PDB file of C-alpha atoms in Angstrom:
ATOM      1  CA  MET A   1     -50.185 -32.830  12.807  1.00 51.00           C
ATOM      2  CA  LEU A   2     -51.227 -30.121  10.112  1.00 47.00           C
ATOM      3  CA  GLY A   3     -54.059 -33.610   8.334  1.00 49.00           C
ATOM      4  CA  ASN A   4     -55.377 -33.472  12.295  1.00 52.00           C
ATOM      5  CA  LEU A   5     -55.966 -29.834  12.201  1.00 48.00           C
ATOM      6  CA  VAL A   6     -57.341 -29.428   8.718  1.00 47.00           C
ATOM      7  CA  ILE A   7     -59.838 -32.178   9.412  1.00 49.00           C
ATOM      8  CA  HIS A   8     -60.910 -30.176  12.553  1.00 52.00           C
ATOM      9  CA  LEU A   9     -61.521 -26.958  10.911  1.00 47.00           C
ATOM     10  CA  LYS A  10     -64.711 -25.929   9.976  1.00 50.00           C
ATOM     11  CA  PRO A  11     -65.342 -25.193   6.011  1.00 54.00           C
ATOM     12  CA  HIS A  12     -65.032 -21.137   5.808  1.00 53.00           C
ATOM     13  CA  PHE A  13     -62.029 -21.436   7.883  1.00 51.00           C
ATOM     14  CA  LEU A  14     -60.788 -24.487   5.984  1.00 48.00           C
ATOM     15  CA  ARG A  15     -61.245 -22.737   2.555  1.00 54.00           C
ATOM     16  CA  PHE A  16     -59.373 -19.378   4.780  1.00 49.00           C
ATOM     17  CA  PHE A  17     -56.582 -21.665   5.553  1.00 48.00           C
ATOM     18  CA  LEU A  18     -55.993 -22.973   2.419  1.00 49.00           C
ATOM     19  CA  PHE A  19     -55.770 -19.583   0.461  1.00 51.00           C
ATOM     20  CA  TYR A  20     -53.396 -18.078   2.876  1.00 53.00           C
ATOM     21  CA  SER A  21     -51.532 -21.238   3.185  1.00 56.00           C
ATOM     22  CA  CYS A  22     -50.892 -21.886  -0.508  1.00 53.00           C
ATOM     23  CA  HIS A  23     -50.781 -17.703  -0.384  1.00 54.00           C
ATOM     24  CA  PHE A  24     -47.195 -17.968   2.456  1.00 52.00           C
ATOM     25  CA  THR A  25     -46.308 -20.918   0.096  1.00 56.00           C
ATOM     26  CA  THR A  26     -45.998 -18.590  -3.121  1.00 55.00           C
ATOM     27  CA  LEU A  27     -44.132 -15.619  -0.996  1.00 49.00           C
ATOM     28  CA  LYS A  28     -41.433 -17.897   0.218  1.00 56.00           C
ATOM     29  CA  ARG A  29     -40.664 -18.778  -3.837  1.00 61.00           C
ATOM     30  CA  ALA A  30     -40.657 -15.054  -4.578  1.00 48.00           C
ATOM     31  CA  HIS A  31     -38.672 -14.172  -1.904  1.00 53.00           C
ATOM     32  CA  ARG A  32     -36.697 -17.135  -2.409  1.00 62.00           C
ATOM     33  CA  ILE A  33     -36.132 -16.011  -6.569  1.00 53.00           C
ATOM     34  CA  LEU A  34     -35.228 -12.500  -5.721  1.00 52.00           C
ATOM     35  CA  ALA A  35     -32.796 -13.836  -3.033  1.00 53.00           C
ATOM     36  CA  ASP A  36     -31.077 -15.798  -5.753  1.00 57.00           C
ATOM     37  CA  ASP A  37     -31.738 -12.863  -8.373  1.00 58.00           C
ATOM     38  CA  TYR A  38     -29.645 -10.568  -6.045  1.00 58.00           C
ATOM     39  CA  ILE A  39     -27.141 -13.237  -5.672  1.00 59.00           C
ATOM     40  CA  LEU A  40     -26.752 -13.689  -9.210  1.00 55.00           C
ATOM     41  CA  VAL A  41     -26.685  -9.695 -10.089  1.00 55.00           C
ATOM     42  CA  ASN A  42     -23.885  -8.835  -7.365  1.00 64.00           C
ATOM     43  CA  LEU A  43     -21.471 -12.101  -9.085  1.00 57.00           C
ATOM     44  CA  GLN A  44     -22.509 -10.482 -12.342  1.00 59.00           C
ATOM     45  CA  GLN A  45     -21.323  -7.124 -10.818  1.00 63.00           C
ATOM     46  CA  LYS A  46     -18.082  -8.450  -9.076  1.00 56.00           C
ATOM     47  CA  TYR A  47     -16.874 -10.106 -12.637  1.00 51.00           C
ATOM     48  CA  LYS A  48     -17.739  -7.142 -14.617  1.00 55.00           C
ATOM     49  CA  LYS A  49     -15.485  -5.276 -11.913  1.00 52.00           C
ATOM     50  CA  ILE A  50     -12.680  -7.587 -12.307  1.00 44.00           C
ATOM     51  CA  LYS A  51     -13.113  -7.684 -16.037  1.00 46.00           C
ATOM     52  CA  THR A  52     -12.516  -4.307 -16.138  1.00 49.00           C
ATOM     53  CA  MET A  53      -9.563  -3.997 -13.992  1.00 46.00           C
ATOM     54  CA  PRO A  54      -6.147  -2.610 -15.106  1.00 59.00           C
ATOM     55  CA  GLN A  55      -4.130  -5.437 -16.549  1.00 69.00           C
ATOM     56  CA  TYR A  56      -0.217  -4.638 -15.909  1.00 76.00           C
ATOM     57  CA  ASN A  57       2.636  -6.177 -17.397  1.00 90.00           C
ATOM     58  CA  THR A  58       5.033  -6.435 -14.856  1.00 91.00           C
ATOM     59  CA  THR A  59       8.185  -6.470 -17.149  1.00 93.00           C
ATOM     60  CA  GLU A  60       7.437  -3.825 -19.535  1.00 95.00           C
ATOM     61  CA  GLU A  61       6.910  -1.649 -15.933  1.00 96.00           C
ATOM     62  CA  PHE A  62       9.959  -2.626 -14.932  1.00 95.00           C
ATOM     63  CA  GLU A  63      11.878  -1.733 -17.891  1.00 96.00           C
ATOM     64  CA  LYS A  64      10.309   1.584 -18.313  1.00 96.00           C
ATOM     65  CA  VAL A  65      10.900   2.897 -14.553  1.00 97.00           C
ATOM     66  CA  LEU A  66      14.674   1.672 -15.339  1.00 97.00           C
ATOM     67  CA  HIS A  67      14.953   3.369 -18.594  1.00 97.00           C
ATOM     68  CA  ASP A  68      13.755   6.060 -16.655  1.00 97.00           C
ATOM     69  CA  CYS A  69      16.667   5.990 -13.508  1.00 98.00           C
ATOM     70  CA  ARG A  70      19.033   5.076 -16.156  1.00 98.00           C
ATOM     71  CA  GLU A  71      18.600   8.301 -18.236  1.00 98.00           C
ATOM     72  CA  ILE A  72      18.756  10.425 -15.041  1.00 98.00           C
ATOM     73  CA  PHE A  73      22.148   8.362 -14.114  1.00 98.00           C
ATOM     74  CA  VAL A  74      23.348   9.257 -17.651  1.00 97.00           C
ATOM     75  CA  LYS A  75      23.375  12.622 -17.636  1.00 98.00           C
ATOM     76  CA  LYS A  76      24.732  12.520 -14.610  1.00 97.00           C
ATOM     77  CA  LEU A  77      27.517  10.577 -15.806  1.00 97.00           C
ATOM     78  CA  HIS A  78      28.016  13.653 -17.993  1.00 96.00           C
ATOM     79  CA  ASP A  79      27.775  16.501 -14.891  1.00 97.00           C
ATOM     80  CA  TYR A  80      30.081  14.761 -12.514  1.00 97.00           C
ATOM     81  CA  GLY A  81      31.767  11.955 -14.816  1.00 96.00           C
ATOM     82  CA  THR A  82      32.821   8.819 -12.115  1.00 97.00           C
ATOM     83  CA  ALA A  83      33.952  10.720  -9.266  1.00 97.00           C
ATOM     84  CA  TRP A  84      31.411   8.280  -7.368  1.00 97.00           C
ATOM     85  CA  ARG A  85      34.228   5.821  -7.674  1.00 98.00           C
ATOM     86  CA  VAL A  86      36.131   6.967  -4.972  1.00 98.00           C
ATOM     87  CA  MET A  87      33.112   6.228  -2.342  1.00 98.00           C
ATOM     88  CA  ARG A  88      33.904   2.869  -0.485  1.00 97.00           C
ATOM     89  CA  PRO A  89      30.474   0.384  -0.183  1.00 96.00           C
ATOM     90  CA  GLU A  90      29.987   1.511   2.885  1.00 97.00           C
ATOM     91  CA  THR A  91      29.840   5.654   1.888  1.00 98.00           C
ATOM     92  CA  VAL A  92      27.450   4.479  -0.528  1.00 98.00           C
ATOM     93  CA  THR A  93      25.527   2.793   2.350  1.00 98.00           C
ATOM     94  CA  ASP A  94      25.075   5.484   3.982  1.00 98.00           C
ATOM     95  CA  GLN A  95      23.683   7.603   0.964  1.00 98.00           C
ATOM     96  CA  LEU A  96      21.081   4.986   1.212  1.00 98.00           C
ATOM     97  CA  TYR A  97      20.060   6.128   4.184  1.00 98.00           C
ATOM     98  CA  ILE A  98      19.686   9.430   3.435  1.00 97.00           C
ATOM     99  CA  LYS A  99      17.718   8.866   0.816  1.00 97.00           C
ATOM    100  CA  ALA A 100      15.426   6.718   2.434  1.00 98.00           C
ATOM    101  CA  ALA A 101      15.715   8.934   5.887  1.00 97.00           C
ATOM    102  CA  ARG A 102      14.458  11.724   3.444  1.00 97.00           C
ATOM    103  CA  ILE A 103      11.742   9.330   2.275  1.00 97.00           C
ATOM    104  CA  ARG A 104      10.424   8.177   5.551  1.00 97.00           C
ATOM    105  CA  SER A 105      10.342  11.562   6.746  1.00 96.00           C
ATOM    106  CA  LEU A 106       8.411  12.762   4.340  1.00 95.00           C
ATOM    107  CA  GLN A 107       5.832  10.519   4.392  1.00 95.00           C
ATOM    108  CA  MET A 108       5.371  10.629   7.938  1.00 94.00           C
ATOM    109  CA  LYS A 109       5.108  14.075   8.255  1.00 91.00           C
ATOM    110  CA  GLY A 110       3.100  14.786   5.164  1.00 87.00           C
ATOM    111  CA  CYS A 111       4.593  18.266   3.588  1.00 83.00           C
ATOM    112  CA  ALA A 112       8.493  19.251   2.373  1.00 79.00           C
ATOM    113  CA  MET A 113      10.491  22.584   3.106  1.00 80.00           C
ATOM    114  CA  VAL A 114      12.011  21.769  -0.092  1.00 78.00           C
ATOM    115  CA  ASP A 115       9.828  21.387  -3.167  1.00 75.00           C
ATOM    116  CA  GLU A 116      11.113  17.691  -4.060  1.00 82.00           C
ATOM    117  CA  GLY A 117       8.901  14.843  -3.379  1.00 89.00           C
ATOM    118  CA  ILE A 118       9.993  11.349  -2.700  1.00 96.00           C
ATOM    119  CA  VAL A 119       9.903   9.826  -6.373  1.00 97.00           C
ATOM    120  CA  PRO A 120      13.460  11.594  -7.071  1.00 96.00           C
ATOM    121  CA  GLU A 121      14.623   9.889  -3.679  1.00 97.00           C
ATOM    122  CA  PHE A 122      13.346   6.610  -5.105  1.00 98.00           C
ATOM    123  CA  ILE A 123      15.673   7.180  -8.324  1.00 98.00           C
ATOM    124  CA  ALA A 124      18.311   7.684  -6.619  1.00 98.00           C
ATOM    125  CA  ILE A 125      18.674   4.762  -4.336  1.00 98.00           C
ATOM    126  CA  VAL A 126      18.013   2.758  -7.664  1.00 98.00           C
ATOM    127  CA  ASN A 127      21.306   4.294  -8.797  1.00 98.00           C
ATOM    128  CA  TYR A 128      22.997   4.272  -5.844  1.00 98.00           C
ATOM    129  CA  SER A 129      22.157   0.480  -5.430  1.00 98.00           C
ATOM    130  CA  ILE A 130      23.844   0.057  -8.488  1.00 98.00           C
ATOM    131  CA  ILE A 131      26.581   1.916  -7.925  1.00 98.00           C
ATOM    132  CA  ALA A 132      27.166   0.118  -4.507  1.00 98.00           C
ATOM    133  CA  LEU A 133      26.962  -3.092  -6.691  1.00 98.00           C
ATOM    134  CA  ILE A 134      29.665  -2.245  -9.102  1.00 98.00           C
ATOM    135  CA  GLN A 135      31.807  -1.059  -6.485  1.00 97.00           C
ATOM    136  CA  LEU A 136      31.530  -4.463  -4.781  1.00 96.00           C
ATOM    137  CA  ASP A 137      32.307  -5.848  -8.056  1.00 96.00           C
ATOM    138  CA  LYS A 138      35.084  -3.677  -9.216  1.00 96.00           C
ATOM    139  CA  GLY A 139      36.529  -2.829  -5.543  1.00 96.00           C
ATOM    140  CA  VAL A 140      37.662   0.828  -4.947  1.00 96.00           C
ATOM    141  CA  ALA A 141      39.484   3.413  -7.159  1.00 97.00           C
ATOM    142  CA  ASN A 142      41.842   6.223  -5.870  1.00 96.00           C
ATOM    143  CA  ALA A 143      40.468   8.436  -8.585  1.00 95.00           C
ATOM    144  CA  GLU A 144      38.036   8.003 -11.980  1.00 94.00           C
ATOM    145  CA  ASP A 145      39.355   5.036 -13.451  1.00 95.00           C
ATOM    146  CA  ILE A 146      36.381   4.440 -15.978  1.00 96.00           C
ATOM    147  CA  ASN A 147      34.865   5.681 -18.918  1.00 95.00           C
ATOM    148  CA  VAL A 148      31.444   7.285 -19.205  1.00 95.00           C
ATOM    149  CA  GLU A 149      30.946   3.944 -21.461  1.00 96.00           C
ATOM    150  CA  GLU A 150      32.191   1.357 -19.200  1.00 97.00           C
ATOM    151  CA  ALA A 151      30.299   2.856 -16.397  1.00 97.00           C
ATOM    152  CA  THR A 152      26.671   2.465 -18.596  1.00 97.00           C
ATOM    153  CA  GLU A 153      27.743  -0.884 -19.132  1.00 97.00           C
ATOM    154  CA  LEU A 154      27.816  -1.683 -16.043  1.00 98.00           C
ATOM    155  CA  TYR A 155      24.761   0.017 -15.153  1.00 98.00           C
ATOM    156  CA  ASP A 156      22.988  -1.898 -17.363  1.00 98.00           C
ATOM    157  CA  LYS A 157      24.591  -5.170 -16.214  1.00 97.00           C
ATOM    158  CA  HIS A 158      23.267  -4.976 -12.815  1.00 97.00           C
ATOM    159  CA  ALA A 159      20.082  -3.303 -13.696  1.00 96.00           C
ATOM    160  CA  GLN A 160      19.556  -6.439 -16.185  1.00 96.00           C
ATOM    161  CA  GLU A 161      20.471  -8.885 -13.376  1.00 96.00           C
ATOM    162  CA  ALA A 162      17.828  -6.833 -10.932  1.00 93.00           C
ATOM    163  CA  LEU A 163      14.865  -7.772 -13.378  1.00 94.00           C
ATOM    164  CA  GLU A 164      15.995 -11.345 -13.772  1.00 95.00           C
ATOM    165  CA  LEU A 165      15.832 -11.426 -10.223  1.00 93.00           C
ATOM    166  CA  MET A 166      12.232  -9.560  -9.739  1.00 93.00           C
ATOM    167  CA  LEU A 167      10.898 -11.881 -12.327  1.00 93.00           C
ATOM    168  CA  LYS A 168      11.864 -15.283 -10.507  1.00 94.00           C
ATOM    169  CA  LYS A 169      10.660 -13.555  -6.957  1.00 92.00           C
ATOM    170  CA  ASN A 170       7.483 -12.363  -9.112  1.00 91.00           C
ATOM    171  CA  HIS A 171       6.888 -15.666 -10.525  1.00 90.00           C
ATOM    172  CA  ASP A 172       7.118 -17.534  -6.404  1.00 94.00           C
ATOM    173  CA  TYR A 173       5.186 -14.705  -4.616  1.00 93.00           C
ATOM    174  CA  ASP A 174       2.764 -13.938  -7.660  1.00 89.00           C
ATOM    175  CA  GLU A 175       3.277 -10.166  -7.604  1.00 91.00           C
ATOM    176  CA  ALA A 176       2.261  -9.526  -4.015  1.00 93.00           C
ATOM    177  CA  TRP A 177       4.118  -6.575  -4.094  1.00 94.00           C
ATOM    178  CA  ARG A 178       1.281  -4.962  -5.832  1.00 93.00           C
ATOM    179  CA  GLY A 179      -1.298  -5.203  -2.844  1.00 94.00           C
ATOM    180  CA  MET A 180       1.815  -3.192  -0.432  1.00 96.00           C
ATOM    181  CA  LEU A 181       1.810  -0.159   0.892  1.00 96.00           C
ATOM    182  CA  VAL A 182       4.779   2.561  -0.898  1.00 96.00           C
ATOM    183  CA  SER A 183       5.297   3.458   2.764  1.00 97.00           C
ATOM    184  CA  SER A 184       6.115  -0.572   3.047  1.00 97.00           C
ATOM    185  CA  TYR A 185       8.707  -0.387   0.404  1.00 98.00           C
ATOM    186  CA  ALA A 186      10.228   2.350   2.299  1.00 97.00           C
ATOM    187  CA  ASP A 187      10.060   0.848   5.252  1.00 98.00           C
ATOM    188  CA  LEU A 188      11.893  -2.422   3.977  1.00 98.00           C
ATOM    189  CA  ILE A 189      14.091  -0.920   2.128  1.00 98.00           C
ATOM    190  CA  PHE A 190      14.884   1.082   5.390  1.00 98.00           C
ATOM    191  CA  MET A 191      15.401  -2.464   7.131  1.00 98.00           C
ATOM    192  CA  LYS A 192      17.707  -3.636   4.073  1.00 98.00           C
ATOM    193  CA  ILE A 193      20.390  -0.881   4.843  1.00 98.00           C
ATOM    194  CA  PHE A 194      20.134  -1.226   8.731  1.00 98.00           C
ATOM    195  CA  ARG A 195      20.514  -4.917   7.953  1.00 97.00           C
ATOM    196  CA  THR A 196      24.054  -3.861   5.627  1.00 97.00           C
ATOM    197  CA  LYS A 197      25.433  -2.074   8.077  1.00 97.00           C
ATOM    198  CA  GLN A 198      25.235  -4.642  10.435  1.00 97.00           C
ATOM    199  CA  ILE A 199      27.214  -6.743   7.597  1.00 97.00           C
ATOM    200  CA  GLU A 200      29.533  -3.911   6.948  1.00 96.00           C
ATOM    201  CA  ALA A 201      30.640  -3.702  10.759  1.00 96.00           C
ATOM    202  CA  LEU A 202      30.519  -7.847  10.577  1.00 95.00           C
ATOM    203  CA  ASN A 203      33.197  -7.072   7.541  1.00 94.00           C
ATOM    204  CA  GLY A 204      30.994  -9.358   5.533  1.00 91.00           C
ATOM    205  CA  GLU A 205      31.194 -12.294   8.157  1.00 92.00           C
ATOM    206  CA  THR A 206      27.790 -13.532   8.555  1.00 92.00           C
ATOM    207  CA  LEU A 207      26.494 -16.818  10.236  1.00 94.00           C
ATOM    208  CA  ILE A 208      23.474 -17.668   7.748  1.00 93.00           C
ATOM    209  CA  SER A 209      22.584 -13.900   6.404  1.00 89.00           C
ATOM    210  CA  GLU A 210      22.925 -13.617   2.493  1.00 89.00           C
ATOM    211  CA  GLY A 211      25.894 -10.727   1.779  1.00 93.00           C
ATOM    212  CA  VAL A 212      25.447  -6.990   1.187  1.00 96.00           C
ATOM    213  CA  ALA A 213      25.213  -7.084  -2.903  1.00 96.00           C
ATOM    214  CA  ALA A 214      21.860  -9.225  -2.318  1.00 95.00           C
ATOM    215  CA  ASN A 215      20.733  -6.475   0.009  1.00 97.00           C
ATOM    216  CA  TYR A 216      21.670  -3.704  -2.600  1.00 97.00           C
ATOM    217  CA  MET A 217      19.529  -5.786  -4.957  1.00 97.00           C
ATOM    218  CA  ASP A 218      16.152  -5.534  -2.852  1.00 96.00           C
ATOM    219  CA  MET A 219      16.671  -2.263  -2.090  1.00 97.00           C
ATOM    220  CA  MET A 220      17.237  -1.424  -5.975  1.00 97.00           C
ATOM    221  CA  ASN A 221      13.677  -3.809  -6.414  1.00 96.00           C
ATOM    222  CA  TYR A 222      12.013  -2.166  -3.703  1.00 97.00           C
ATOM    223  CA  ALA A 223      12.644   1.490  -4.718  1.00 98.00           C
ATOM    224  CA  VAL A 224      11.768   0.282  -8.369  1.00 97.00           C
ATOM    225  CA  PHE A 225       8.070  -1.309  -7.098  1.00 97.00           C
ATOM    226  CA  GLY A 226       7.950   2.289  -5.521  1.00 97.00           C
ATOM    227  CA  LEU A 227       8.009   4.134  -8.555  1.00 97.00           C
ATOM    228  CA  ILE A 228       6.118   1.773 -10.248  1.00 96.00           C
ATOM    229  CA  LYS A 229       3.272   2.601  -7.508  1.00 95.00           C
ATOM    230  CA  LEU A 230       4.147   6.418  -8.018  1.00 95.00           C
ATOM    231  CA  THR A 231       4.840   7.124 -11.530  1.00 93.00           C
ATOM    232  CA  LEU A 232       2.894   4.379 -13.647  1.00 89.00           C
ATOM    233  CA  GLU A 233      -0.590   3.002 -11.348  1.00 82.00           C
ATOM    234  CA  LYS A 234      -1.408   6.531 -10.490  1.00 69.00           C
TER     235      LYS A 234
END
């Protein structure tokens, strides 16, 4: 069709037609080159952003947060001793409930009447979760039946178990927790508390679910994730 059109055109129209046809083809090529350059530049910019993204070491961050929580635990052992040994697991669960409820309250209200943020509450959740695990292992006492050294050793034992569990889950979930909001950690802890309360009401007789120890461990790990976000990745 184009050949028939060219044959019937007069010479000056033919020159005009050929000139603009070539010009149009050149423009199309130029536009294609510009589009390719634009895509290339965008890819380069994205690659630079990926290269400059901070590289986190999850194990080091987890250990750093646990170390900070341990310091608080040890200082409170100095001040209060091991008075928590008289607490039944259900009481520790209620203490965890208070801490998680305050975090959610402050997050939703956006302000606090008492000048304390949510970081101390997340630390308390880590430490009370470990206390709960100790109580499950040793049973409830009617007096302070262990000294500071033994309490610290038990703390370290459960902290190490939490780290090992986190590393296994982190391998399977590929650090999905980094894409979550701190408020989501608070909600998940709150949910775990209600699950624990339900299991306690059933006297631990579940049909398919894990026991309360697994829930305490999860609460601890979620709290550590929250502390990593709040204190190390600000």
